[in-house]
XYZ file of N, CA, C and O in Angstrom:
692
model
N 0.845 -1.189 0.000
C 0.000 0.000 0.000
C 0.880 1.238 0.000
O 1.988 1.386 0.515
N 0.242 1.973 -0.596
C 1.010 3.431 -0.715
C 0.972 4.256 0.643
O 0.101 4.149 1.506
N 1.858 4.933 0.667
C 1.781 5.951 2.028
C -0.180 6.806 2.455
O -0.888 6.724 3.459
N -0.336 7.387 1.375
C -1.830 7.774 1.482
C -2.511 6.813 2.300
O -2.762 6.665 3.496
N -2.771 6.054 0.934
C -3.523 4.166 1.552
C -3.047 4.062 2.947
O -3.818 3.549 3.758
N -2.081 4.407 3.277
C -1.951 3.569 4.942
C -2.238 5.176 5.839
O -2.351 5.087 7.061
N -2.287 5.842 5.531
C -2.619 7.081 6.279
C -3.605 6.991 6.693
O -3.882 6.849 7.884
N -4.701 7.086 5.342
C -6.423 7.203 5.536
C -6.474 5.662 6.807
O -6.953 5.579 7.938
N -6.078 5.113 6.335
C -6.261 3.487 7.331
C -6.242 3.755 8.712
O -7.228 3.689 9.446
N -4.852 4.125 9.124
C -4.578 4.795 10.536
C -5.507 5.903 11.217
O -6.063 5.886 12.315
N -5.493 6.864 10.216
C -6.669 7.750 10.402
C -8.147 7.264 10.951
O -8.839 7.642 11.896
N -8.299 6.378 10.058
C -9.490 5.957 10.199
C -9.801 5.200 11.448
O -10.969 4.945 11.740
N -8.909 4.873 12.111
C -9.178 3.876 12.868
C -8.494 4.565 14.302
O -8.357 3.935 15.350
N -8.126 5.908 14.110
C -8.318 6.795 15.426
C -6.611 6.985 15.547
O -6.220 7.481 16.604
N -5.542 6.606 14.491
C -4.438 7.111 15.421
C -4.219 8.186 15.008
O -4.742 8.296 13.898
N -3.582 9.295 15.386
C -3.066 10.467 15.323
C -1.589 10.192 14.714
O -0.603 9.773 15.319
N -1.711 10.538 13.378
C -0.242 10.614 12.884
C -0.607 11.632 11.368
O -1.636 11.569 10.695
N 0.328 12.332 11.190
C 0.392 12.946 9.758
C 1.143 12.245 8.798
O 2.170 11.582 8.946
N 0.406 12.517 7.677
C 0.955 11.634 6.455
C 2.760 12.023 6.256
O 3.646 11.186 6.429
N 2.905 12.921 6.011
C 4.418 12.854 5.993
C 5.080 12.234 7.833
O 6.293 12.329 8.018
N 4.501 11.861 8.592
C 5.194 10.738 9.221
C 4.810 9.838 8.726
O 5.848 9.691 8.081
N 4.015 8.755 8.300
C 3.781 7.712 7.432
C 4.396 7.662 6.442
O 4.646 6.501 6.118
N 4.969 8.793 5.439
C 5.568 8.608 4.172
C 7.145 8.352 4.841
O 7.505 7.230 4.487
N 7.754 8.737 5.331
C 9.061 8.523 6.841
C 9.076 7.316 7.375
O 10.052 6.566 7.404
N 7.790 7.059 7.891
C 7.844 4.948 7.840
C 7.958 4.332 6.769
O 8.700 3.376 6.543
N 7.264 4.826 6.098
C 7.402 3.738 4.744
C 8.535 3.931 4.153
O 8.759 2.928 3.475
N 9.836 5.112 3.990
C 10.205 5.104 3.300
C 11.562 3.966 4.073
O 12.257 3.170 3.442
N 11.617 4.270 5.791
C 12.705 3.228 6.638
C 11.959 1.901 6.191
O 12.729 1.112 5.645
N 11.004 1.582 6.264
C 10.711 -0.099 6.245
C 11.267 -0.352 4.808
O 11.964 -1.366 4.830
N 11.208 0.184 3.625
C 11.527 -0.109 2.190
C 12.835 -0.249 2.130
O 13.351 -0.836 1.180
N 13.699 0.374 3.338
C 15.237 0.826 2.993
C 15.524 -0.593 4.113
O 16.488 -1.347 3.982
N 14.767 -0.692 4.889
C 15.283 -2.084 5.959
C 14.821 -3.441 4.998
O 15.134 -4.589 5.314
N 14.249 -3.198 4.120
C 13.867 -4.433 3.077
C 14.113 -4.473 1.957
O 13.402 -4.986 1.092
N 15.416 -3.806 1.763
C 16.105 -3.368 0.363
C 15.757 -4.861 -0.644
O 15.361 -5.008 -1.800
N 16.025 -5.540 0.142
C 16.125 -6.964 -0.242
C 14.704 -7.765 -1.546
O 14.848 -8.453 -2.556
N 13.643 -7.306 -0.949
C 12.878 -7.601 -1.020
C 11.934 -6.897 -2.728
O 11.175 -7.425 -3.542
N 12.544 -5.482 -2.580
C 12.606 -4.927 -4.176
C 13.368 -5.910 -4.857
O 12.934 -6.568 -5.803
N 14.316 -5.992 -4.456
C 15.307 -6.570 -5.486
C 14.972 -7.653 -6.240
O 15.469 -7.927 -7.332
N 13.755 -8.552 -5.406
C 13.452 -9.631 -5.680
C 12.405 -9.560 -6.510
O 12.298 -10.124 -7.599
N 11.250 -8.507 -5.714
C 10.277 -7.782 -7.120
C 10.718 -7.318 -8.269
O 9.882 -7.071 -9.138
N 11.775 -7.150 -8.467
C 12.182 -6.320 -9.771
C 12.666 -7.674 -10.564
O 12.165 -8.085 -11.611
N 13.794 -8.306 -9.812
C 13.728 -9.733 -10.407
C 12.398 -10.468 -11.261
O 12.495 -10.701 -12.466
N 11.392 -10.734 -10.622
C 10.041 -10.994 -10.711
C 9.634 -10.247 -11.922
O 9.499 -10.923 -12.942
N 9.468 -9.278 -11.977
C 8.967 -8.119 -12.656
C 9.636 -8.273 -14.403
O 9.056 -8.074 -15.471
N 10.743 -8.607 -14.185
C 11.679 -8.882 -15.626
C 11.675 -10.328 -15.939
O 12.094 -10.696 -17.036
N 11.261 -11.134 -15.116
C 10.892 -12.156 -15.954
C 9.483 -12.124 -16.247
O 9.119 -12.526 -17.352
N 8.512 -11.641 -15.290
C 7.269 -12.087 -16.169
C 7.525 -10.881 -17.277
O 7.371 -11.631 -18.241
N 7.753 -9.801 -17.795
C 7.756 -8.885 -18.710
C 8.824 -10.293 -19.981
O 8.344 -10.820 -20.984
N 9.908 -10.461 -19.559
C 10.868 -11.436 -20.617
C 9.699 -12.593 -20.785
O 9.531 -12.811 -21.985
N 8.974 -13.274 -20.083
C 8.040 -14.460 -20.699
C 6.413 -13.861 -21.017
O 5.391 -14.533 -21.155
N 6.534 -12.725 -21.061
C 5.444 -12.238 -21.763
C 4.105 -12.066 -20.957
O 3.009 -11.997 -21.513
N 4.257 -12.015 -19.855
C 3.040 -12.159 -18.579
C 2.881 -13.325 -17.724
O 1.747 -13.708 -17.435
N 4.006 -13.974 -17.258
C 4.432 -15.022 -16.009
C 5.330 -15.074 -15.754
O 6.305 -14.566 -16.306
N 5.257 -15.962 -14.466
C 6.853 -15.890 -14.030
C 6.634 -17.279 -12.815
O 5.614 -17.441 -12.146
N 7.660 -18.011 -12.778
C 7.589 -19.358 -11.637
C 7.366 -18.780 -10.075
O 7.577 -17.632 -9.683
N 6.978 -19.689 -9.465
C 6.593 -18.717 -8.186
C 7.652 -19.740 -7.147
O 8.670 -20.221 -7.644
N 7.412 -19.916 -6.172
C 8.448 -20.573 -5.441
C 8.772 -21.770 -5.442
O 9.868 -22.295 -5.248
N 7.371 -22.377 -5.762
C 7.391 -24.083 -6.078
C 7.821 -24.389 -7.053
O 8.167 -25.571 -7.051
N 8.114 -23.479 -8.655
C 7.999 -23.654 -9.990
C 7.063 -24.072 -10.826
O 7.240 -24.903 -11.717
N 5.779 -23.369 -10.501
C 4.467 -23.314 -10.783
C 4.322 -21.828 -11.653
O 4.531 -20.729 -11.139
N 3.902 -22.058 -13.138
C 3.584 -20.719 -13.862
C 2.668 -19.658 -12.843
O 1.857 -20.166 -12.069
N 2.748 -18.973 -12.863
C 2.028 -18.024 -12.256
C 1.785 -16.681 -13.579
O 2.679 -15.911 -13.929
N -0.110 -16.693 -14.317
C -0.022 -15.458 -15.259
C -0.270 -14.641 -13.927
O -0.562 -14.992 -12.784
N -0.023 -13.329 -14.561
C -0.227 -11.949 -14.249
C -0.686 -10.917 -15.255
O 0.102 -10.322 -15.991
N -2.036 -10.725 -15.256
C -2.784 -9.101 -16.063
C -1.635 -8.051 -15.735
O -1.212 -7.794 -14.608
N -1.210 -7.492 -16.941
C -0.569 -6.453 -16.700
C -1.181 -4.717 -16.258
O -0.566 -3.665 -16.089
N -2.758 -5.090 -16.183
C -3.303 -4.294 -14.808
C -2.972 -4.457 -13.436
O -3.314 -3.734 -12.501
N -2.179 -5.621 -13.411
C -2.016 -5.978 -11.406
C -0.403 -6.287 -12.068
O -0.071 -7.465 -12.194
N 0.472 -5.295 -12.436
C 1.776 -5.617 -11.990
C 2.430 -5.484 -10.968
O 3.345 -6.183 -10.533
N 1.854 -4.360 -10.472
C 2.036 -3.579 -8.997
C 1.877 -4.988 -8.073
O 2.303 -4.802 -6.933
N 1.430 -6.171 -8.273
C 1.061 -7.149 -7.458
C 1.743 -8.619 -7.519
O 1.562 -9.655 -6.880
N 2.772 -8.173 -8.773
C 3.346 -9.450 -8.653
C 4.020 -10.057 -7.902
O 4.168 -11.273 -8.018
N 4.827 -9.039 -6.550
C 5.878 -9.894 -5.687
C 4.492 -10.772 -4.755
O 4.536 -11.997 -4.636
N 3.440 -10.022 -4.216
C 2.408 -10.991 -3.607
C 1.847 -12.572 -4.252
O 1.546 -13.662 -3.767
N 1.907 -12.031 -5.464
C 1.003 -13.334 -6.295
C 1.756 -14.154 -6.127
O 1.350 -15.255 -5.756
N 3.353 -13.884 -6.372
C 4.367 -15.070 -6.567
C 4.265 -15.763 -4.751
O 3.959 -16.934 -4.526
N 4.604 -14.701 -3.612
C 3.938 -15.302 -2.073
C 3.107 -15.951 -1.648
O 3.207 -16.807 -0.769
N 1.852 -15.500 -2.430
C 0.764 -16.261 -1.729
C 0.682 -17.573 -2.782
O 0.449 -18.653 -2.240
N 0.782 -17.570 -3.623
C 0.835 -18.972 -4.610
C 2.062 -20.013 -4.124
O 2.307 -21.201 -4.334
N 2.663 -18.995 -3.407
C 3.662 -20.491 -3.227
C 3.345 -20.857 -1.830
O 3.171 -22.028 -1.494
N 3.271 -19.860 -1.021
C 2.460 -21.169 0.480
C 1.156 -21.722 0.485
O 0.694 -22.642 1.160
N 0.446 -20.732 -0.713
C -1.139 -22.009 -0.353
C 0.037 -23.161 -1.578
O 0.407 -23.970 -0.728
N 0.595 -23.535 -2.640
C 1.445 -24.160 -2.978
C 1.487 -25.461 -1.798
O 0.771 -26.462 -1.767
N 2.630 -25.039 -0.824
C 3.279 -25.308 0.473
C 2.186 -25.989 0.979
O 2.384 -27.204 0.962
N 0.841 -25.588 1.534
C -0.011 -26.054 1.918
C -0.660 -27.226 0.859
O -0.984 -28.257 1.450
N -0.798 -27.228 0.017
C -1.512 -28.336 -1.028
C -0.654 -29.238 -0.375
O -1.108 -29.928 0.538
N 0.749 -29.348 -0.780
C 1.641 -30.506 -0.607
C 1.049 -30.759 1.352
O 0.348 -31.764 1.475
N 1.238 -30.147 2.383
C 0.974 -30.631 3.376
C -0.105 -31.218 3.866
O -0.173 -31.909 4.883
N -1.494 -30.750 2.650
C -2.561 -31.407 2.810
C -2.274 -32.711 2.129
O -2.641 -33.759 2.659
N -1.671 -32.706 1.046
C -1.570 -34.328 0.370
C -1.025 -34.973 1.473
O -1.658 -35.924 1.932
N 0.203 -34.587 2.078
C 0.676 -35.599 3.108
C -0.078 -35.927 4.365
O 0.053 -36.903 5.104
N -0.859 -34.949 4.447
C -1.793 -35.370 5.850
C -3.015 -36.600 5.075
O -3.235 -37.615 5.736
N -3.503 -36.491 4.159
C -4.425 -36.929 3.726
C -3.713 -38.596 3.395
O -4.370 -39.607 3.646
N -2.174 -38.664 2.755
C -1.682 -39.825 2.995
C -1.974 -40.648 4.166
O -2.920 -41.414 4.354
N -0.776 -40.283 5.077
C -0.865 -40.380 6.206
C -2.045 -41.054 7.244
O -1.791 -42.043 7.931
N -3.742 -40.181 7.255
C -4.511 -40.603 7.520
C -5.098 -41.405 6.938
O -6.058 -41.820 7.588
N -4.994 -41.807 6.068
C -5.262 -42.826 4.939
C -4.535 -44.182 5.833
O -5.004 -44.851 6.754
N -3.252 -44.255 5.159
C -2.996 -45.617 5.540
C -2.831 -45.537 7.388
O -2.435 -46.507 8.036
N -3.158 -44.412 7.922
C -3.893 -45.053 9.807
C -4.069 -45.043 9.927
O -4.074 -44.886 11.148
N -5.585 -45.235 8.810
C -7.126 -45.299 9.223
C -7.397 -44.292 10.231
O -8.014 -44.864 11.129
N -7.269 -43.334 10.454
C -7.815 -42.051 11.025
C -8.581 -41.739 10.649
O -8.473 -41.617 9.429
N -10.195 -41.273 11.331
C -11.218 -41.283 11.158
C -11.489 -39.266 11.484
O -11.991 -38.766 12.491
N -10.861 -38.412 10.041
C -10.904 -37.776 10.110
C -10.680 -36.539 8.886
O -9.663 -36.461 8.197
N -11.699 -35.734 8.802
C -12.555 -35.292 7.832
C -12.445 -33.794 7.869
O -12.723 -33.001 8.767
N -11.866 -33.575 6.406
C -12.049 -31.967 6.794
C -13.309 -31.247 6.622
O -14.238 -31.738 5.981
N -13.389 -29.698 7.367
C -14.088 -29.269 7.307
C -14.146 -27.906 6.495
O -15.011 -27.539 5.700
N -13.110 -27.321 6.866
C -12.451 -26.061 5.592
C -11.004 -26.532 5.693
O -10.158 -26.326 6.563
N -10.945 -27.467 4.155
C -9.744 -27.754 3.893
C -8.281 -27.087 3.541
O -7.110 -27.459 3.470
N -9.284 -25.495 3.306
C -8.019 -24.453 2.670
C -8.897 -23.416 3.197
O -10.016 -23.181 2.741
N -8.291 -22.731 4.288
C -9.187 -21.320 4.806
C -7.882 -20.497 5.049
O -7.365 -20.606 6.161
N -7.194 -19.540 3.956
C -6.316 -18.980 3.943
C -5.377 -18.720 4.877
O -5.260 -17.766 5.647
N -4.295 -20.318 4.605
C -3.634 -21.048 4.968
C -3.297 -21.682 6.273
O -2.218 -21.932 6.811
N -4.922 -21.925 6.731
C -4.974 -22.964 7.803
C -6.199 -24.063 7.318
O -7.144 -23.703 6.617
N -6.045 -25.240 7.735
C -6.885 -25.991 7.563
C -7.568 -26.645 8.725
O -7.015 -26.960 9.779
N -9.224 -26.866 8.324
C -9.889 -27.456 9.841
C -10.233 -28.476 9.765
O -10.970 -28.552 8.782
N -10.106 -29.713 10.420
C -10.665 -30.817 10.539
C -11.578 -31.319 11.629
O -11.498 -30.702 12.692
N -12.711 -32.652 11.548
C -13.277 -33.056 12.450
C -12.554 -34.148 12.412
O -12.177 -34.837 11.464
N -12.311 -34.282 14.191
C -12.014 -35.511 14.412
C -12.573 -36.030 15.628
O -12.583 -35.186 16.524
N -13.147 -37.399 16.015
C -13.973 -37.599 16.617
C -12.656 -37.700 18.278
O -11.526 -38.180 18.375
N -13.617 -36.950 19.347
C -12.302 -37.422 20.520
C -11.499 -38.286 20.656
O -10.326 -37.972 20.858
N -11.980 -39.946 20.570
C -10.934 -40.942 20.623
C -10.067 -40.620 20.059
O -9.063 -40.596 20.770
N -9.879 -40.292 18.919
C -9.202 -40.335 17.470
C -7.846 -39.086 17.906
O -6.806 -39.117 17.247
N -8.006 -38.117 18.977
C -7.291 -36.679 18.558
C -5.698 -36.709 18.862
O -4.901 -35.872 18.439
N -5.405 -37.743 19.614
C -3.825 -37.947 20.010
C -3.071 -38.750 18.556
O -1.855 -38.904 18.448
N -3.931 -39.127 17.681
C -3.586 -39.813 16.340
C -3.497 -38.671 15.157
O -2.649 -38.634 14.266
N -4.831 -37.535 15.414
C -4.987 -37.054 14.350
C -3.684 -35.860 14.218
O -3.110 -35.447 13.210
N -3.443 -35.420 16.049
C -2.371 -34.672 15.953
C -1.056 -34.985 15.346
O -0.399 -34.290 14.570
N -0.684 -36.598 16.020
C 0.511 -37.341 15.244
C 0.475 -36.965 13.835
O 1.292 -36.209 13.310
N -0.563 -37.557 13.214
C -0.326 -37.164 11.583
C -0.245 -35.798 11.168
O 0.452 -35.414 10.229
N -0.938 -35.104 11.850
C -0.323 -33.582 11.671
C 1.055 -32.815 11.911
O 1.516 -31.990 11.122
N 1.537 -33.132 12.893
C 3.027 -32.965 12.936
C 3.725 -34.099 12.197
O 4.766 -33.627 11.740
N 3.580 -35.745 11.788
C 4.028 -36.128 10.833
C 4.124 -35.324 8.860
O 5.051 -35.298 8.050
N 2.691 -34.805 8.793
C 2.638 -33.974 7.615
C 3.732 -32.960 7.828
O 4.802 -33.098 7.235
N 3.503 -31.867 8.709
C 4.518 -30.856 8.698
C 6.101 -31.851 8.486
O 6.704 -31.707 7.422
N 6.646 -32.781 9.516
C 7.683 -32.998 8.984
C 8.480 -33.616 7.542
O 9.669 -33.728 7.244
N 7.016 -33.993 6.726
C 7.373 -35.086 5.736
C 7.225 -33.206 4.467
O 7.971 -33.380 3.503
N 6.513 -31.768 4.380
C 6.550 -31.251 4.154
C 7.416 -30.518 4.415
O 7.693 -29.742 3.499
N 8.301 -30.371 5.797
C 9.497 -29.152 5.552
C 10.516 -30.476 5.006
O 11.544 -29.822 4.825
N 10.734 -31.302 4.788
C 11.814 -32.636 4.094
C 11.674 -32.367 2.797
O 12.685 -32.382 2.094
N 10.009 -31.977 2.051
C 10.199 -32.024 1.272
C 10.877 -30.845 -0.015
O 11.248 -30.931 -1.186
N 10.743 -29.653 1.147
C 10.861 -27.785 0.958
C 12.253 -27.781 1.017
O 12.930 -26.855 0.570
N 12.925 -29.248 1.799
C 14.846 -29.118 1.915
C 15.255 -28.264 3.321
O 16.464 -28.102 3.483
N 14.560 -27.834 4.114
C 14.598 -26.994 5.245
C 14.495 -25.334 4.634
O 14.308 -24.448 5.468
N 14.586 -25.073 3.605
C 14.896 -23.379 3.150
C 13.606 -22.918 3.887
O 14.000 -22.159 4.772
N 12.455 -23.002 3.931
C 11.300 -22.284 4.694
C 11.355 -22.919 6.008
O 12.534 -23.193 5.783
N 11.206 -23.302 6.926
C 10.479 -24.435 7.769
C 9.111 -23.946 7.709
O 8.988 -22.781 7.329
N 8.008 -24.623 8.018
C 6.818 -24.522 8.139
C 6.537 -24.832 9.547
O 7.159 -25.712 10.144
N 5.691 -24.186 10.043
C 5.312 -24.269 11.854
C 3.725 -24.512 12.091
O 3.183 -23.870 11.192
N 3.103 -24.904 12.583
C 2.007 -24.848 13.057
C 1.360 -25.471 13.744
O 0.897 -26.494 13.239
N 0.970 -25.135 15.383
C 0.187 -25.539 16.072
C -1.357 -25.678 15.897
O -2.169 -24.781 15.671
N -1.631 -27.395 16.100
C -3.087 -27.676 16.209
C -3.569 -26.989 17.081
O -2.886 -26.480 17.970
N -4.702 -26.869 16.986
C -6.073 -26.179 18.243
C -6.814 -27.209 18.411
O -6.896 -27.798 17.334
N -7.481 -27.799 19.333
C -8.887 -28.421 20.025
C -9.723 -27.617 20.232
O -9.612 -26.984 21.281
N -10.873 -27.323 19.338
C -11.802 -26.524 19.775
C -13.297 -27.442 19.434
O -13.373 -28.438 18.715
N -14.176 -26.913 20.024
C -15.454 -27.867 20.126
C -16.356 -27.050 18.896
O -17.184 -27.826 18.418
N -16.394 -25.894 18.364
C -16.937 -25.522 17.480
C -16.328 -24.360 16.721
O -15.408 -23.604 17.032
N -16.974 -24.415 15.806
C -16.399 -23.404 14.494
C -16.266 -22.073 15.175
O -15.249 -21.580 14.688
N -16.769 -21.244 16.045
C -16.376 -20.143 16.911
C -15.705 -20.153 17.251
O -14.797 -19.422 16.854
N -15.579 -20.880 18.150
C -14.747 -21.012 19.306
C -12.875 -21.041 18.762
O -11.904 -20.740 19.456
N -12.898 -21.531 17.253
C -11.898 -21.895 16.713
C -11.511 -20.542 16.775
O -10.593 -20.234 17.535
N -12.252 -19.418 15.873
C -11.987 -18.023 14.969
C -11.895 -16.809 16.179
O -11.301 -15.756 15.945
N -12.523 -17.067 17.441
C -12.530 -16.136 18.166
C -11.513 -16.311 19.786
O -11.863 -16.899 20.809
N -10.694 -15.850 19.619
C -9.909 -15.619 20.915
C -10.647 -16.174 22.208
O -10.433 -17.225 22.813
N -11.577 -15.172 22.463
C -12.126 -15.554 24.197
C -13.661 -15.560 23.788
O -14.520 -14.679 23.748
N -13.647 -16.960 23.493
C -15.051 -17.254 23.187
C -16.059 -17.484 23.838
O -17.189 -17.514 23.351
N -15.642 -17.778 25.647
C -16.041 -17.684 26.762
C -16.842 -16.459 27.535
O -17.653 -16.415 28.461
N -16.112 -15.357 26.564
C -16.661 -14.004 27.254
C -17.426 -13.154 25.765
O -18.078 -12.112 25.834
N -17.179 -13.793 24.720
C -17.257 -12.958 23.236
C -19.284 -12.845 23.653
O -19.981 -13.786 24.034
N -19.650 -11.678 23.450
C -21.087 -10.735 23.336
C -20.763 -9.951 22.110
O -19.767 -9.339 21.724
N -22.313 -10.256 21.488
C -22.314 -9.757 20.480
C -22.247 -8.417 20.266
O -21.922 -7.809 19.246
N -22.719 -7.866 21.739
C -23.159 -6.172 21.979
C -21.745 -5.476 21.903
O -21.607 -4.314 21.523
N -20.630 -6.354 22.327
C -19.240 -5.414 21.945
C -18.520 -5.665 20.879
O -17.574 -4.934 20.590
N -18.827 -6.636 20.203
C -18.431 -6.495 19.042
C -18.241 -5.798 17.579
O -17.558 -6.350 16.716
């Protein structure tokens, strides 16, 4: 987002700052992530050299409308961990397969977490295969990313999405 774009945002949402201090953040975070242009611009000259794509982290084509160029270092990001994630769902889905784990997703891809039912007996198994997936997925990434993620036990679809679901009223929300 552009300096404006993040102004009105802040603004909006009650902090007190002037846009030329926001244009002063943005311009230190860009200079502490020199790195990270470099890699967009990279990006940027190959999909322009292959004519509107470019491989994303997995080596998966990725097109790009040259209305959303401004968007290519994201497209190539988010395509390669939901990517990352496909492969960890195949391996979980292995996995529970041959150990007969009696367990079923429910939002298999909810931007980049996945939910499953699993019946109580079943949850000291279903976790195993879940940290088995993660490890048979960062083996397969070579260690360059690791991938992390803690299961949750939650008894319903709320309870999952909301922090303190114990005290959550609708009236303060």
């Amino acid at each position: 987002a552009g300096a404006k774009k993040i102004w009105m945002t802040l603004v909006a949402q009650g902090v007190e700052i002037t846009l030329d201090e926001v244009k002063a953040i943005r311009t230190m975070y860009w200079e502490v992530f020199k790195d990270v242009v470099g890699y967009k611009d990279g990006l940027t000259a190959e999909w322009k050299r292959r004519g509107g794509w470019f491989y994303n982290g997995r080596h998966r084509p990725i097109t790009v409308h040259q209305h959303f160029e401004k968007d290519i270092l994201n497209r190539c990001i988010q395509s390669t961990g939901h990517d990352n994630l496909l492969l960890y769902l195949h391996f979980l889905d292995e996995i529970r397969t041959e150990r007969g784990i009696p367990m079923r997703p429910i939002m298999v891809d909810f931007h980049d977490e996945t939910v499953w039912a699993v019946p109580h007996e079943h949850k000291a198994a279903a976790l195993k295969a879940m940290e088995d997936a993660w490890v048979k997925t960062n083996n397969d990434l070579g260690g360059i990313i690791p991938l992390t993620g803690t299961p949750e036990e939650v008894k319903s679809w709320a309870s999952f999405k909301c922090e303190d679901w114990e005290n959550f009223s609708w009236e303060t929300t």
